[in-house]
Every structure is written in C-alpha cells, then in structure tokens.
Coordinates of C-alpha atoms in Angstrom, one line a residue:
H1 CA -21.9 21.1 2.3
I2 CA -22.7 19.8 5.7
E3 CA -26.3 21.3 5.6
S4 CA -26.9 19.8 2.1
I5 CA -25.7 16.4 3.3
H6 CA -27.9 16.6 6.4
K7 CA -31.0 17.1 4.1
Y8 CA -30.4 13.7 2.8
D9 CA -30.1 12.3 6.5
V10 CA -26.6 11.0 5.9
P11 CA -24.2 11.1 8.9
V12 CA -21.1 13.4 8.4
V13 CA -17.5 13.5 9.5
V14 CA -15.4 16.4 8.6
A15 CA -11.9 15.9 8.1
I16 CA -9.6 18.9 8.5
N17 CA -6.5 18.1 6.3
K18 CA -3.9 20.1 8.3
F19 CA -1.1 21.6 6.6
T20 CA 1.8 23.7 8.3
S21 CA 0.4 26.9 6.8
D22 CA -2.9 26.5 8.7
T23 CA -3.3 28.8 11.7
D24 CA -4.7 27.5 15.1
A25 CA -7.5 30.1 14.7
E26 CA -8.4 28.6 11.3
I27 CA -8.7 25.2 12.7
K28 CA -10.6 26.3 15.9
L29 CA -13.1 28.2 13.6
I30 CA -13.9 24.9 11.6
E31 CA -14.0 22.9 14.7
K32 CA -16.5 25.5 16.3
K33 CA -18.8 25.6 13.1
C34 CA -18.9 21.8 12.9
N35 CA -19.7 21.6 16.7
E36 CA -22.5 24.0 16.2
L37 CA -23.9 21.8 13.4
G38 CA -23.6 18.5 15.6
V39 CA -21.0 17.1 13.4
E40 CA -17.8 15.0 14.3
V41 CA -14.7 16.7 13.2
S42 CA -11.3 15.2 13.0
L43 CA -7.8 17.0 12.6
C44 CA -6.0 14.8 9.9
E45 CA -2.3 14.9 9.4
V46 CA -1.8 11.8 7.2
W47 CA 0.5 13.8 4.9
A48 CA 2.8 14.5 7.8
K49 CA 2.4 11.5 10.0
G50 CA 1.5 8.7 7.5
G51 CA -1.2 6.4 8.8
E52 CA -0.8 7.4 12.4
G53 CA -2.1 10.9 11.3
G54 CA -5.4 9.3 10.1
I55 CA -6.2 7.1 13.1
D56 CA -8.5 9.6 14.8
L57 CA -10.5 10.0 11.5
A58 CA -10.9 6.5 11.0
R59 CA -12.1 5.9 14.6
K60 CA -14.7 8.8 14.3
V61 CA -15.9 7.4 11.0
V62 CA -16.4 4.0 12.3
K63 CA -18.2 5.4 15.4
T64 CA -20.5 7.6 13.3
I65 CA -21.4 4.6 11.2
N66 CA -22.2 2.5 14.1
E67 CA -24.1 5.1 16.2
K68 CA -25.9 7.4 13.7
K69 CA -28.8 6.2 11.3
S70 CA -28.9 6.9 7.6
N71 CA -32.0 6.9 5.5
F72 CA -30.0 7.2 2.3

C-alpha cells in the first residue's frame, strides 16, 4: 500500500494497531519496513488506552502534514 500511495506523491503515516496477541518481532518488522521506505510509523493503542493511546499517531500525522508536500 505504501508504494502505491507514494506513486501519487501523498505523504504516509502508518498506524500499527497493537493488540495483545502481537509479538515484539512483528511490530519491529513493520517498523523496520516503514523506516526502509522512509515512512513515519506509530504504535497505536487506542483500544487499550483510549485517547492517550493515539497521541503519538496524531502528532506524527500533524508533523507529516506540516513538513511534507503533497501533489495530490
């Protein structure tokens, strides 16, 4: 999906919707791939922590909107 979105020159932020069944290895793999593609990634735990669990994602979305151009 990231590569497809990049073709449209749209900034990307990936939210990892973490659940208790997710392993650290799975999370690290997603983070690694996102880093390789130059994409912001946020571990999102809204389901477990409510609004507090989404603050990092919100900050990264705002930062990305303010800092990266979009030609879409």
